Every structure is written in structure tokens, then in C-alpha cells.
GROMACS .gro file of C-alpha atoms in nm:
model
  174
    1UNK     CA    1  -0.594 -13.527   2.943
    2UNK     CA    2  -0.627 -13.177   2.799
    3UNK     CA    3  -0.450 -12.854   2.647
    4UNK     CA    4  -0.348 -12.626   2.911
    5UNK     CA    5  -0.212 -12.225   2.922
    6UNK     CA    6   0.112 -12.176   3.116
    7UNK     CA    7   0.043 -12.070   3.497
    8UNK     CA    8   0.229 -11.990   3.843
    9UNK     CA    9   0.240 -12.194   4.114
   10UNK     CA   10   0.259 -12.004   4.446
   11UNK     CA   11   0.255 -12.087   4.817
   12UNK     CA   12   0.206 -12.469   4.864
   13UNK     CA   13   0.363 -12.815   4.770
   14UNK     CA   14   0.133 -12.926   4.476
   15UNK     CA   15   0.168 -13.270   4.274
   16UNK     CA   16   0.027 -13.240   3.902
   17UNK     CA   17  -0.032 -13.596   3.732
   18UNK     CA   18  -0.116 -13.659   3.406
   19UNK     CA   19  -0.094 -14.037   3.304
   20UNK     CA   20  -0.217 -13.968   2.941
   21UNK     CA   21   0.060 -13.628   2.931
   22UNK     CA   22  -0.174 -13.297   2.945
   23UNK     CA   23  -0.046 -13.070   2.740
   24UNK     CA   24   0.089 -12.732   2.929
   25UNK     CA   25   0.141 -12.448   2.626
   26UNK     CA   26   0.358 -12.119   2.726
   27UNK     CA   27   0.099 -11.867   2.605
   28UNK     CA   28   0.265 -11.524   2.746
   29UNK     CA   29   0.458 -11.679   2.970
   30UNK     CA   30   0.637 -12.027   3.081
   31UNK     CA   31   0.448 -12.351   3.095
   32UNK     CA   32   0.474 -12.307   3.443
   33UNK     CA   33   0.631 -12.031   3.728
   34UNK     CA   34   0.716 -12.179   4.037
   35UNK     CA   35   0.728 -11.934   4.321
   36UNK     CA   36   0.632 -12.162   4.607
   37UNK     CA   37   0.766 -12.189   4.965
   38UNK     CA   38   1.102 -12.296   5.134
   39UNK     CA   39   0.916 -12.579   5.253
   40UNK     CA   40   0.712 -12.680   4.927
   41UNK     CA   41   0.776 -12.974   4.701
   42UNK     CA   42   0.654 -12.941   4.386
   43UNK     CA   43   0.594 -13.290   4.154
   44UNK     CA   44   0.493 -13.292   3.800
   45UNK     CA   45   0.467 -13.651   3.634
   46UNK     CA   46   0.288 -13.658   3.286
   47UNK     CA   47   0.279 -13.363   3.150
   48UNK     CA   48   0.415 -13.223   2.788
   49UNK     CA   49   0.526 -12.900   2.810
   50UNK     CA   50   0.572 -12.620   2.538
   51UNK     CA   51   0.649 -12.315   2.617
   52UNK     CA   52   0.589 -12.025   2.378
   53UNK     CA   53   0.821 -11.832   2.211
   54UNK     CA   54   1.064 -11.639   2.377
   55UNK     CA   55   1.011 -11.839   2.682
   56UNK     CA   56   1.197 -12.087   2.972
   57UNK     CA   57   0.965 -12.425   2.990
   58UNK     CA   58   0.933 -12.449   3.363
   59UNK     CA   59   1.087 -12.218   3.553
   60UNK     CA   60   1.185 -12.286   3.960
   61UNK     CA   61   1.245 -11.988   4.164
   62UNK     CA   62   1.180 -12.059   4.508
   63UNK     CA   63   1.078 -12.392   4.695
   64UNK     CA   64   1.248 -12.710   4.879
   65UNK     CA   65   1.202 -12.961   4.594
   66UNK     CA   66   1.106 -13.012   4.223
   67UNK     CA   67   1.071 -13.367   4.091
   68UNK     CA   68   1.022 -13.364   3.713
   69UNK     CA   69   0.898 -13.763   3.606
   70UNK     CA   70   0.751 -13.901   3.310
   71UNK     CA   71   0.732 -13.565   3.136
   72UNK     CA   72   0.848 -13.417   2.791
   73UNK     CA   73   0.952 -13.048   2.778
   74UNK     CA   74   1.049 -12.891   2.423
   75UNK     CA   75   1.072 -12.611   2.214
   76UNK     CA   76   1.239 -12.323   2.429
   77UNK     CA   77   1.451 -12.114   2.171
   78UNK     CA   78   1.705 -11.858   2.186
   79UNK     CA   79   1.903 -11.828   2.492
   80UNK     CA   80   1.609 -11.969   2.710
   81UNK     CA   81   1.575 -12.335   2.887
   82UNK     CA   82   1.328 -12.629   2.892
   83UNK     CA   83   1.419 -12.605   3.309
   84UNK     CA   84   1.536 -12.327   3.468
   85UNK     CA   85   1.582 -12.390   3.774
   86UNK     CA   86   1.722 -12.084   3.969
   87UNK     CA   87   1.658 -12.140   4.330
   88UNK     CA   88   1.753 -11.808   4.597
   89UNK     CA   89   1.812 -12.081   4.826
   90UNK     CA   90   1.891 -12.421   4.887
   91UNK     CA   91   1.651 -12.638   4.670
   92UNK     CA   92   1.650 -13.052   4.535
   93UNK     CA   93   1.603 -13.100   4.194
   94UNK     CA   94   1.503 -13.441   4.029
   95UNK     CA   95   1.445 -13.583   3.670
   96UNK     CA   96   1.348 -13.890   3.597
   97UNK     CA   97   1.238 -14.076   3.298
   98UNK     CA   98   1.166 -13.775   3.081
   99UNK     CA   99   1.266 -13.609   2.752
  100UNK     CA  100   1.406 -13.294   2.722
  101UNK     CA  101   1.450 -13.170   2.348
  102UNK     CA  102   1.504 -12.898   2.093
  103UNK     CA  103   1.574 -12.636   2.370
  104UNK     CA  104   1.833 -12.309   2.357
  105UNK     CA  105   1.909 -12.232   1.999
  106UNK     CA  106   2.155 -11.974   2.114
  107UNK     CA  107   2.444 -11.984   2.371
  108UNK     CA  108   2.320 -12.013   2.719
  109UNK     CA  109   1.991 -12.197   2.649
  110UNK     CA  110   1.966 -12.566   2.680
  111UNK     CA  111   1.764 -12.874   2.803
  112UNK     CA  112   1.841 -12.814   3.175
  113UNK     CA  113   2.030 -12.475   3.341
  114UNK     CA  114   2.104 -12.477   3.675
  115UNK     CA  115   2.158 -12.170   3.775
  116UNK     CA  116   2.115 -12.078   4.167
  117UNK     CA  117   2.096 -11.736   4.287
  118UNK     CA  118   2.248 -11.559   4.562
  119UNK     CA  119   2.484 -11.809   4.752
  120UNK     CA  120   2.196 -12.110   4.689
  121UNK     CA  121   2.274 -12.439   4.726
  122UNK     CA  122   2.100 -12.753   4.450
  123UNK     CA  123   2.183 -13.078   4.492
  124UNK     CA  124   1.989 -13.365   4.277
  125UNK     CA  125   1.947 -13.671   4.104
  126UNK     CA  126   1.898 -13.696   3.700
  127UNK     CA  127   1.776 -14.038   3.660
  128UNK     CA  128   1.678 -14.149   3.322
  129UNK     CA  129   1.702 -13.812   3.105
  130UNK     CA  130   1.703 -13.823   2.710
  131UNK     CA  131   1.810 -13.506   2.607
  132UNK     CA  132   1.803 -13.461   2.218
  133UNK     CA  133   1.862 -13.117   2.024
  134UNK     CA  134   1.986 -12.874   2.249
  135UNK     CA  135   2.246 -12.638   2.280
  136UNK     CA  136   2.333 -12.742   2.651
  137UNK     CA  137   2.192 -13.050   2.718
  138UNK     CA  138   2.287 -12.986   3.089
  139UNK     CA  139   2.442 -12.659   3.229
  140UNK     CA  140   2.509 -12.610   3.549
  141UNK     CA  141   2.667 -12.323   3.742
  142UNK     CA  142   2.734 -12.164   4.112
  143UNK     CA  143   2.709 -12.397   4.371
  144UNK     CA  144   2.554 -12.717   4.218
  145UNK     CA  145   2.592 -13.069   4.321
  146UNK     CA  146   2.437 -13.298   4.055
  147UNK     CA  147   2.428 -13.712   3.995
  148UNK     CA  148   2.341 -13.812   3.646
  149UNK     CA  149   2.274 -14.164   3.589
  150UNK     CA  150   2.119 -14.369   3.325
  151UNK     CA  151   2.055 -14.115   3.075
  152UNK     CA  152   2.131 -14.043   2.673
  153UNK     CA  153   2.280 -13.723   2.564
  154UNK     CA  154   2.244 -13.709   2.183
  155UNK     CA  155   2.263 -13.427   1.900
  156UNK     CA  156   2.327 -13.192   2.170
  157UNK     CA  157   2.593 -12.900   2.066
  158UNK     CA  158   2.720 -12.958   2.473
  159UNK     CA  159   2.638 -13.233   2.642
  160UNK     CA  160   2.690 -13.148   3.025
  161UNK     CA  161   2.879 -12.765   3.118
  162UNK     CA  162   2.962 -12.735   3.471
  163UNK     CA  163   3.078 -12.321   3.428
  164UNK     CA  164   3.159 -12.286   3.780
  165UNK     CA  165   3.453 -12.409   4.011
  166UNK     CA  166   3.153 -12.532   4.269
  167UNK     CA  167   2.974 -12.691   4.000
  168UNK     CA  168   3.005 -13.119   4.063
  169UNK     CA  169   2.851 -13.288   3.796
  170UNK     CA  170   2.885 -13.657   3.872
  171UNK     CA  171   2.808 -13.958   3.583
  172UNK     CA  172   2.723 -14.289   3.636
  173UNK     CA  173   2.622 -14.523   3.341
  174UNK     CA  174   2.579 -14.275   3.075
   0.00000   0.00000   0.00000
């Protein structure tokens, strides 16, 4: 358990656990830059997240996998994301059991953007999300392949955006 300053994650697969929810503040930057590589999994389960102002909450740029569980991410304003996860190539990404809230005051913020780069592939599960006061709860774009099952989308001005023809966004029990 503690208070923590946003950092960068770089060059190996890395599990952070916090069963009591550390606390990960923004400072100058996001809670946390992922920059790892195209083999790396990166898994954080417990932690709060806050980014500061005029920031993303955790941002993915590079790496095979990032698994998001038991974790609460809030307070991203403006056009920015609680999870920006912008792979330049293929890349897994999976939620579960977490809340994502009061993200992207302005259009193209939300709770969760998926937004891969170059001709990137992301396929993933959302298991369990509750995503409360956002603009996008979920947007997804370019080539995205998404299941999102057993999770509450409330107060959000969109609830899930797939803005691109390859964009699948499939919903089971929500």
C-alpha cells in the first residue's frame, strides 16, 4: 500500500500487485508509460490510478499483452483516456473486474481508446468493466477485435464507438 508518481515501464514483462490498491498519481506525466517489448506482458492488478491533469491514465505503446484486473483508473480530462492503448503492432488487451470513471471531458477522450498504430492488430477480452462518467466509455478504432462481457456502462455520453470499418466490438451479457 502506498502513494506512487507516474513512471515508464521499459524492456521486460513486469506484474505490479497491489491487494490493498496503491495509489499511482500522474505527476508530469501518465500513471504509467508502457514501452516494453514485442514479447512482454505487462499485468497490473490493484492499483488506483490518477493521472494528472492533462494526461492519458495508462498509456500502452508497445508490448504483446496488457491485463488490467482489480484496478480503478479515473480522472483523465479533456480529450485524453483512462487507457490508451495504442499498440505499433499486434498486442492483447484485457480488463477485468475494474472501474473505469470520470475520463474524457471532451470528444475523443473516454474510459478506454483503442487506438492501434500503423497497420496493428488488438484483439481482447473486457470482462467485468464498470465504466461510469465518461465521454466514451469504450472507443475503439483501426483494426480492433474486442469481446465485452459482463460489464455496466452507465452515465457515459457513448457507451461503446467502434469508428472504424475493422473495428468488431462484440457484447455478451451487458
Amino acid at each position: 500500500v502506498g502513494n506512487y508518481f507516474g513512471s515508464t515501464i521499459t524492456n521486460m514483462s513486469i506484474t505490479i500487485y497491489s491487494p490493498h490498491g496503491a495509489g499511482i498519481f500522474g505527476g508530469e506525466s501518465p500513471c504509467l508509460n508502457i514501452n516494453v517489448g514485442p514479447s512482454d506482458v505487462v499485468t497490473l492488478d490493484g492499483i488506483q490510478c490518477v493521472p494528472a491533469q492533462g494526461n492519458n491514465g495508462i498509456v500502452f505503446n508497445t508490448g504483446e499483452k496488457l491485463r488490467i484486473r482489480n484496478s480503478s483508473i479515473h480522472g483523465a480530462g479533456g480529450a485524453l483516456c483512462g487507457v490508451l492503448f495504442q499498440p505499433n503492432s499486434g498486442a492483447e488487451l484485457f480488463i477485468e473486474h475494474s472501474i473505469i470513471s470520470e475520463n474524457g471531458t471532451s470528444n475523443g477522450g473516454g474510459g478506454v481508446c483503442v487506438a492501434p498504430r500503423a497497420k496493428a492488430v488488438v484483439s481482447g477480452v473486457i470482462d467485468r468493466l464498470t465504466s461510469q462518467n465518461n465521454r466514451y466509455s469504450l472507443r475503439a478504432n483501426g483494426n480492433t477485435n474486442l469481446l465485452v462481457q459482463n460489464s455496466i456502462f452507465s452515465n457515459n455520453f457513448v457507451a461503446l464507438s467502434a469508428t472504424s470499418a475493422a473495428s468488431i466490438l462484440r457484447i455478451s451479457n451487458d
